[in-house]
Amino acid sequence: MPPCLPLLEHTPHYAKCSDLRQHKKGRKKRDTVFFKAVLLRSSWVMSKKFQLGLVQLSVGGDKGHNIARAISFVQEASKKGANVVALPECWNSPYGTDYFSEYAEKIDNSKNTESPSVTAMQRMAIENSVYLIGGSIPEKEGDRLYNTSCVFNPEGKLIAKHRKLHLYDLDIPGKIKFQESSTLSAGNKLTVFDTPYGKFGLGICYDIRFVEYASVLTAKGCQILCYPGAFYKTTGEAHWELLQRGRAVDNQVYVCTISPARHSPKENPSPSSYVAWGHSMVVNPWGTTIAKAEEEEKIIIADIDLSKVEEIRKNIPILTQKRKDVYSLPTEL
């Protein structure tokens, strides 16, 4: 963040330092901009409208190549106007239990030359002045591996870390057999984080199948649920959009999912035989898909208007009509 006005770190809709320099002769306007910055800094005045960028990245076997492409695509998303940018699940690594250990990194909130993907995510957030939802990468801690999503603010601070709660273990005869639990450990905490644009709930891929998790996130005030995910082509075709629309309608929230592109780059082929579905998308609280990619590498930008959340919850007030005297969900997790 430029040092001349650190108070403007969360001011996407107000002028930043460059704007102030353009108005050196206009003291009154400069003071007004500064006052707005102080107000936003102190009370986090929320904008109901913002732009969300999803990066459907082609992922190959060369980690350095994956990182370089992610940096480039996040920069492009920011130039297109995105205030919040999200990467896909396993964006730095081929998806597969044979690869998690090789590509895993330690995660902390300091620059770490042994964790190039983490350092790169910090750089992406800072250099583009965006909130970065860093998809997920394999994380190593001690003798355990996790599938972990990191969130960085525009200062490069790690403000949330979600370890995939529900591990992807399934067997569909003749189509796919996969067992994440043979390599990975499951997380044990739900993940919620605040931004000037709204409150986000975070899950990873298979987490979206669990209705209760989305309901608890909503009960904690989330307006947007974000799931980086690499559904396989079989389950993706059948359930990917259905699950997103279901979670959106059930909870009257925005839901976004970010998949890797289906095919790896020709110049950086993936050694994994896993075929991702692609089709990253954003669904609004009415259950309408408002932005969608196909299978190829792509950036999609969605206009988010949180007044839609308020409007739909007012018109169909299911969240206040729940029969808590008959059933309830625990929220202290």
Tab-separated table of C-alpha atoms in Angstrom:
chain	number	residue	atom	x	y	z
A	1	MET	CA	0.000	0.000	0.000
A	2	PRO	CA	1.468	3.436	-0.877
A	3	PRO	CA	2.930	4.992	2.279
A	4	CYS	CA	1.599	8.518	1.710
A	5	LEU	CA	-1.858	7.721	3.056
A	6	PRO	CA	-2.024	4.392	4.934
A	7	LEU	CA	-5.549	5.150	6.119
A	8	LEU	CA	-6.803	4.437	2.602
A	9	GLU	CA	-6.009	0.733	2.687
A	10	HIS	CA	-9.704	-0.221	2.441
A	11	THR	CA	-10.997	2.502	0.121
A	12	PRO	CA	-11.949	0.929	-3.221
A	13	HIS	CA	-14.744	3.455	-3.816
A	14	TYR	CA	-12.881	6.532	-2.630
A	15	ALA	CA	-9.842	8.226	-4.115
A	16	LYS	CA	-6.423	6.941	-3.097
A	17	CYS	CA	-3.021	8.667	-3.127
A	18	SER	CA	-2.892	9.236	-6.869
A	19	ASP	CA	-6.210	11.071	-6.691
A	20	LEU	CA	-4.945	13.305	-3.922
A	21	ARG	CA	-1.893	14.257	-5.957
A	22	GLN	CA	-4.179	15.308	-8.798
A	23	HIS	CA	-5.965	17.716	-6.479
A	24	LYS	CA	-3.098	19.469	-4.714
A	25	LYS	CA	-4.711	22.811	-5.538
A	26	GLY	CA	-8.102	21.676	-4.316
A	27	ARG	CA	-7.644	21.638	-0.549
A	28	LYS	CA	-11.343	21.295	0.121
A	29	LYS	CA	-11.679	18.200	-2.042
A	30	ARG	CA	-8.521	16.687	-0.574
A	31	ASP	CA	-9.830	17.171	2.947
A	32	THR	CA	-13.140	15.591	1.954
A	33	VAL	CA	-11.397	12.527	0.531
A	34	PHE	CA	-9.242	12.222	3.633
A	35	PHE	CA	-12.269	12.508	5.908
A	36	LYS	CA	-14.034	9.736	4.001
A	37	ALA	CA	-10.939	7.569	4.323
A	38	VAL	CA	-10.804	8.105	8.074
A	39	LEU	CA	-14.499	7.335	8.369
A	40	LEU	CA	-14.166	4.110	6.414
A	41	ARG	CA	-11.051	3.102	8.325
A	42	SER	CA	-12.671	3.653	11.696
A	43	SER	CA	-16.124	2.238	11.087
A	44	TRP	CA	-15.752	0.094	7.951
A	45	VAL	CA	-18.613	1.694	6.066
A	46	MET	CA	-19.720	-1.123	3.810
A	47	SER	CA	-20.389	-0.741	0.117
A	48	LYS	CA	-23.346	-2.855	-0.923
A	49	LYS	CA	-21.983	-3.166	-4.462
A	50	PHE	CA	-18.629	-4.515	-5.586
A	51	GLN	CA	-17.050	-6.646	-8.274
A	52	LEU	CA	-15.940	-10.208	-7.665
A	53	GLY	CA	-13.344	-11.775	-9.945
A	54	LEU	CA	-12.954	-15.543	-10.340
A	55	VAL	CA	-9.809	-16.946	-11.950
A	56	GLN	CA	-10.349	-20.308	-13.654
A	57	LEU	CA	-6.686	-21.193	-14.036
A	58	SER	CA	-5.044	-23.924	-16.104
A	59	VAL	CA	-2.804	-25.856	-13.718
A	60	GLY	CA	0.195	-27.959	-14.732
A	61	GLY	CA	3.100	-29.778	-13.158
A	62	ASP	CA	5.522	-26.837	-12.907
A	63	LYS	CA	4.774	-24.924	-9.702
A	64	GLY	CA	6.700	-21.849	-10.809
A	65	HIS	CA	4.712	-21.683	-14.024
A	66	ASN	CA	1.441	-22.017	-12.085
A	67	ILE	CA	2.464	-19.187	-9.761
A	68	ALA	CA	3.456	-16.901	-12.631
A	69	ARG	CA	0.129	-17.470	-14.408
A	70	ALA	CA	-1.816	-16.851	-11.206
A	71	ILE	CA	0.005	-13.549	-10.648
A	72	SER	CA	-0.764	-12.473	-14.217
A	73	PHE	CA	-4.437	-13.450	-14.048
A	74	VAL	CA	-5.057	-11.768	-10.687
A	75	GLN	CA	-3.519	-8.604	-12.086
A	76	GLU	CA	-5.815	-8.816	-15.109
A	77	ALA	CA	-8.871	-9.380	-12.892
A	78	SER	CA	-7.949	-6.310	-10.872
A	79	LYS	CA	-7.587	-4.225	-14.039
A	80	LYS	CA	-11.085	-5.373	-15.025
A	81	GLY	CA	-12.367	-3.817	-11.809
A	82	ALA	CA	-12.454	-6.717	-9.344
A	83	ASN	CA	-12.272	-5.693	-5.678
A	84	VAL	CA	-12.149	-9.301	-4.460
A	85	VAL	CA	-10.374	-11.982	-6.506
A	86	ALA	CA	-10.524	-15.739	-5.976
A	87	LEU	CA	-8.273	-18.538	-7.260
A	88	PRO	CA	-9.253	-22.216	-7.730
A	89	GLU	CA	-8.676	-25.234	-5.535
A	90	CYS	CA	-5.128	-26.608	-5.810
A	91	TRP	CA	-3.994	-23.792	-8.101
A	92	ASN	CA	-0.281	-24.384	-7.500
A	93	SER	CA	-0.347	-28.175	-7.793
A	94	PRO	CA	-1.724	-31.008	-9.900
A	95	TYR	CA	-4.782	-32.393	-8.127
A	96	GLY	CA	-4.086	-35.862	-6.773
A	97	THR	CA	-2.947	-37.657	-3.663
A	98	ASP	CA	0.381	-38.473	-5.339
A	99	TYR	CA	1.241	-34.775	-5.584
A	100	PHE	CA	0.067	-33.109	-2.364
A	101	SER	CA	3.217	-33.858	-0.384
A	102	GLU	CA	5.586	-32.686	-3.138
A	103	TYR	CA	3.813	-29.348	-3.646
A	104	ALA	CA	2.876	-28.624	-0.022
A	105	GLU	CA	4.072	-25.457	1.719
A	106	LYS	CA	4.080	-24.052	5.224
A	107	ILE	CA	1.651	-21.199	5.744
A	108	ASP	CA	2.199	-18.213	7.994
A	109	ASN	CA	1.806	-14.448	7.741
A	110	SER	CA	5.416	-13.590	6.984
A	111	LYS	CA	7.428	-13.732	3.809
A	112	ASN	CA	8.879	-17.199	3.497
A	113	THR	CA	11.203	-18.151	0.684
A	114	GLU	CA	10.360	-21.797	1.323
A	115	SER	CA	6.689	-21.074	0.595
A	116	PRO	CA	6.671	-19.400	-2.826
A	117	SER	CA	2.921	-19.795	-3.337
A	118	VAL	CA	2.161	-18.085	-0.024
A	119	THR	CA	4.583	-15.250	-0.766
A	120	ALA	CA	3.038	-14.894	-4.230
A	121	MET	CA	-0.478	-14.602	-2.785
A	122	GLN	CA	0.659	-11.823	-0.468
A	123	ARG	CA	2.206	-10.087	-3.451
A	124	MET	CA	-0.966	-10.467	-5.534
A	125	ALA	CA	-3.079	-8.860	-2.816
A	126	ILE	CA	-0.694	-5.970	-2.151
A	127	GLU	CA	0.239	-5.101	-5.727
A	128	ASN	CA	-3.361	-5.163	-6.949
A	129	SER	CA	-4.996	-3.677	-3.818
A	130	VAL	CA	-7.516	-6.515	-3.654
A	131	TYR	CA	-8.803	-8.991	-1.154
A	132	LEU	CA	-7.421	-12.299	-2.392
A	133	ILE	CA	-9.167	-15.591	-1.702
A	134	GLY	CA	-6.250	-17.835	-2.520
A	135	GLY	CA	-8.129	-20.889	-3.771
A	136	SER	CA	-6.307	-23.666	-1.993
A	137	ILE	CA	-2.850	-25.164	-1.846
A	138	PRO	CA	-1.510	-28.267	-0.093
A	139	GLU	CA	-0.330	-27.176	3.358
A	140	LYS	CA	2.189	-28.971	5.533
A	141	GLU	CA	2.297	-28.591	9.285
A	142	GLY	CA	4.480	-31.023	11.170
A	143	ASP	CA	3.790	-34.481	9.790
A	144	ARG	CA	0.299	-33.570	8.537
A	145	LEU	CA	-0.948	-32.296	5.188
A	146	TYR	CA	-4.063	-30.181	4.664
A	147	ASN	CA	-5.972	-28.750	1.715
A	148	THR	CA	-5.957	-25.097	2.748
A	149	SER	CA	-7.356	-21.801	1.521
A	150	CYS	CA	-5.714	-18.513	2.535
A	151	VAL	CA	-7.283	-15.058	2.427
A	152	PHE	CA	-5.099	-11.941	2.267
A	153	ASN	CA	-6.178	-8.321	2.615
A	154	PRO	CA	-4.736	-5.515	0.442
A	155	GLU	CA	-1.913	-5.035	2.962
A	156	GLY	CA	-0.849	-8.647	2.483
A	157	LYS	CA	-2.030	-9.737	5.902
A	158	LEU	CA	-3.372	-13.271	6.266
A	159	ILE	CA	-6.881	-12.659	7.614
A	160	ALA	CA	-8.359	-16.165	7.246
A	161	LYS	CA	-7.193	-19.727	6.733
A	162	HIS	CA	-9.599	-22.554	5.986
A	163	ARG	CA	-8.600	-26.192	6.083
A	164	LYS	CA	-10.968	-28.370	4.090
A	165	LEU	CA	-13.414	-29.850	6.582
A	166	HIS	CA	-14.877	-32.694	4.541
A	167	LEU	CA	-12.348	-34.839	2.720
A	168	TYR	CA	-13.176	-36.032	-0.771
A	169	ASP	CA	-13.572	-39.797	-0.390
A	170	LEU	CA	-15.852	-41.432	-2.945
A	171	ASP	CA	-16.143	-44.439	-5.207
A	172	ILE	CA	-18.388	-44.370	-8.275
A	173	PRO	CA	-17.749	-47.711	-10.022
A	174	GLY	CA	-16.483	-47.323	-13.535
A	175	LYS	CA	-16.108	-43.545	-13.263
A	176	ILE	CA	-14.015	-42.327	-10.346
A	177	LYS	CA	-12.459	-43.516	-7.109
A	178	PHE	CA	-10.664	-40.962	-4.971
A	179	GLN	CA	-9.602	-40.870	-1.322
A	180	GLU	CA	-8.181	-37.605	-0.036
A	181	SER	CA	-8.052	-39.025	3.487
A	182	SER	CA	-5.243	-41.379	2.423
A	183	THR	CA	-2.959	-38.339	2.356
A	184	LEU	CA	-4.707	-35.331	3.863
A	185	SER	CA	-6.009	-34.477	7.318
A	186	ALA	CA	-9.307	-32.659	7.773
A	187	GLY	CA	-9.658	-29.212	9.280
A	188	ASN	CA	-11.798	-28.670	12.360
A	189	LYS	CA	-12.937	-25.037	12.202
A	190	LEU	CA	-15.445	-23.065	10.171
A	191	THR	CA	-14.126	-19.966	8.445
A	192	VAL	CA	-15.732	-16.520	8.317
A	193	PHE	CA	-14.013	-13.246	7.447
A	194	ASP	CA	-15.083	-9.615	7.189
A	195	THR	CA	-14.273	-7.177	4.402
A	196	PRO	CA	-15.567	-3.692	3.546
A	197	TYR	CA	-17.679	-5.470	0.910
A	198	GLY	CA	-19.466	-7.894	3.208
A	199	LYS	CA	-19.005	-10.972	5.329
A	200	PHE	CA	-17.718	-14.081	3.574
A	201	GLY	CA	-17.960	-17.734	4.519
A	202	LEU	CA	-15.311	-20.034	3.105
A	203	GLY	CA	-15.343	-23.719	2.207
A	204	ILE	CA	-13.403	-25.931	-0.189
A	205	CYS	CA	-14.966	-28.126	-2.875
A	206	TYR	CA	-16.585	-31.108	-1.108
A	207	ASP	CA	-17.590	-28.815	1.769
A	208	ILE	CA	-20.380	-27.469	-0.458
A	209	ARG	CA	-22.262	-30.779	-0.271
A	210	PHE	CA	-22.900	-30.313	3.440
A	211	VAL	CA	-26.007	-28.211	3.978
A	212	GLU	CA	-25.373	-27.761	7.672
A	213	TYR	CA	-22.040	-26.033	7.141
A	214	ALA	CA	-23.573	-23.434	4.818
A	215	SER	CA	-26.436	-22.904	7.274
A	216	VAL	CA	-24.050	-22.260	10.162
A	217	LEU	CA	-22.029	-19.805	8.064
A	218	THR	CA	-25.248	-17.974	7.221
A	219	ALA	CA	-26.298	-17.933	10.872
A	220	LYS	CA	-22.998	-16.225	11.608
A	221	GLY	CA	-23.924	-13.391	9.248
A	222	CYS	CA	-22.303	-14.401	5.962
A	223	GLN	CA	-23.729	-12.859	2.803
A	224	ILE	CA	-21.366	-14.539	0.346
A	225	LEU	CA	-20.243	-18.184	0.464
A	226	CYS	CA	-17.117	-18.991	-1.513
A	227	TYR	CA	-16.003	-22.502	-2.459
A	228	PRO	CA	-12.822	-23.023	-4.465
A	229	GLY	CA	-13.421	-26.494	-5.900
A	230	ALA	CA	-12.177	-29.039	-8.403
A	231	PHE	CA	-15.198	-31.253	-9.005
A	232	TYR	CA	-14.474	-34.203	-11.273
A	233	LYS	CA	-16.191	-34.094	-14.667
A	234	THR	CA	-18.675	-36.849	-13.684
A	235	THR	CA	-19.946	-35.273	-10.481
A	236	GLY	CA	-19.465	-31.782	-11.892
A	237	GLU	CA	-21.856	-32.316	-14.762
A	238	ALA	CA	-24.483	-33.760	-12.424
A	239	HIS	CA	-24.187	-31.642	-9.276
A	240	TRP	CA	-21.877	-28.607	-9.596
A	241	GLU	CA	-24.443	-25.953	-10.500
A	242	LEU	CA	-27.262	-27.720	-8.656
A	243	LEU	CA	-25.392	-27.588	-5.343
A	244	GLN	CA	-24.498	-23.929	-5.746
A	245	ARG	CA	-28.036	-22.896	-6.561
A	246	GLY	CA	-29.309	-25.003	-3.667
A	247	ARG	CA	-26.946	-23.400	-1.122
A	248	ALA	CA	-27.828	-19.941	-2.475
A	249	VAL	CA	-31.607	-20.453	-2.230
A	250	ASP	CA	-31.479	-22.300	1.105
A	251	ASN	CA	-29.536	-19.491	2.746
A	252	GLN	CA	-30.443	-16.478	0.578
A	253	VAL	CA	-26.788	-15.663	-0.069
A	254	TYR	CA	-24.448	-15.252	-3.016
A	255	VAL	CA	-22.470	-18.404	-3.768
A	256	CYS	CA	-19.320	-18.515	-5.870
A	257	THR	CA	-17.237	-21.496	-6.932
A	258	ILE	CA	-13.806	-21.400	-8.544
A	259	SER	CA	-12.534	-24.421	-10.450
A	260	PRO	CA	-9.297	-25.076	-12.261
A	261	ALA	CA	-9.693	-25.118	-16.027
A	262	ARG	CA	-10.246	-28.591	-17.427
A	263	HIS	CA	-7.012	-28.857	-19.366
A	264	SER	CA	-3.478	-27.947	-18.346
A	265	PRO	CA	-1.416	-25.617	-20.558
A	266	LYS	CA	0.439	-27.255	-23.460
A	267	GLU	CA	3.653	-25.652	-22.237
A	268	ASN	CA	3.050	-26.942	-18.698
A	269	PRO	CA	1.306	-30.334	-18.857
A	270	SER	CA	-0.090	-31.898	-15.707
A	271	PRO	CA	1.049	-35.376	-14.657
A	272	SER	CA	-2.338	-35.969	-13.018
A	273	SER	CA	-5.097	-37.923	-14.753
A	274	TYR	CA	-7.763	-36.064	-12.762
A	275	VAL	CA	-10.103	-34.092	-15.027
A	276	ALA	CA	-11.699	-31.038	-13.415
A	277	TRP	CA	-15.165	-29.941	-14.508
A	278	GLY	CA	-14.387	-26.224	-14.775
A	279	HIS	CA	-17.487	-23.985	-15.071
A	280	SER	CA	-16.606	-21.533	-12.290
A	281	MET	CA	-19.673	-19.459	-11.500
A	282	VAL	CA	-21.538	-17.026	-9.294
A	283	VAL	CA	-25.131	-17.575	-8.162
A	284	ASN	CA	-27.257	-14.842	-6.584
A	285	PRO	CA	-29.591	-15.226	-3.574
A	286	TRP	CA	-32.548	-15.903	-5.875
A	287	GLY	CA	-30.722	-18.944	-7.257
A	288	THR	CA	-29.929	-17.366	-10.619
A	289	THR	CA	-26.523	-17.981	-12.173
A	290	ILE	CA	-25.241	-14.482	-12.971
A	291	ALA	CA	-21.730	-15.304	-14.229
A	292	LYS	CA	-20.290	-18.530	-15.575
A	293	ALA	CA	-17.216	-19.862	-17.346
A	294	GLU	CA	-17.094	-22.955	-19.525
A	295	GLU	CA	-14.210	-25.417	-19.312
A	296	GLU	CA	-11.362	-23.268	-20.617
A	297	GLU	CA	-9.041	-20.911	-18.747
A	298	LYS	CA	-10.951	-17.704	-18.083
A	299	ILE	CA	-11.528	-14.745	-15.787
A	300	ILE	CA	-15.128	-13.935	-14.946
A	301	ILE	CA	-16.230	-10.728	-13.260
A	302	ALA	CA	-19.551	-10.597	-11.407
A	303	ASP	CA	-21.369	-7.555	-10.070
A	304	ILE	CA	-22.376	-8.245	-6.474
A	305	ASP	CA	-25.176	-6.192	-4.906
A	306	LEU	CA	-25.776	-7.080	-1.277
A	307	SER	CA	-29.040	-5.151	-1.252
A	308	LYS	CA	-30.374	-8.205	-3.134
A	309	VAL	CA	-29.656	-10.311	-0.056
A	310	GLU	CA	-31.647	-7.905	2.113
A	311	GLU	CA	-34.473	-7.667	-0.416
A	312	ILE	CA	-34.941	-11.411	-0.832
A	313	ARG	CA	-34.710	-12.056	2.902
A	314	LYS	CA	-37.373	-9.416	3.445
A	315	ASN	CA	-39.672	-10.787	0.745
A	316	ILE	CA	-39.277	-14.451	1.737
A	317	PRO	CA	-38.185	-14.336	5.391
A	318	ILE	CA	-37.238	-17.983	5.848
A	319	LEU	CA	-34.269	-17.174	8.084
A	320	THR	CA	-36.563	-15.603	10.698
A	321	GLN	CA	-39.267	-18.228	10.241
A	322	LYS	CA	-37.145	-21.194	11.292
A	323	ARG	CA	-38.757	-23.313	13.984
A	324	LYS	CA	-35.965	-23.168	16.525
A	325	ASP	CA	-38.345	-24.593	19.090
A	326	VAL	CA	-38.437	-27.781	16.998
A	327	TYR	CA	-34.958	-27.930	15.405
A	328	SER	CA	-31.728	-25.963	15.456
A	329	LEU	CA	-28.116	-26.069	14.386
A	330	PRO	CA	-25.116	-25.515	16.664
A	331	THR	CA	-23.275	-22.308	15.808
A	332	GLU	CA	-20.430	-22.468	18.312
A	333	LEU	CA	-17.885	-24.355	16.218
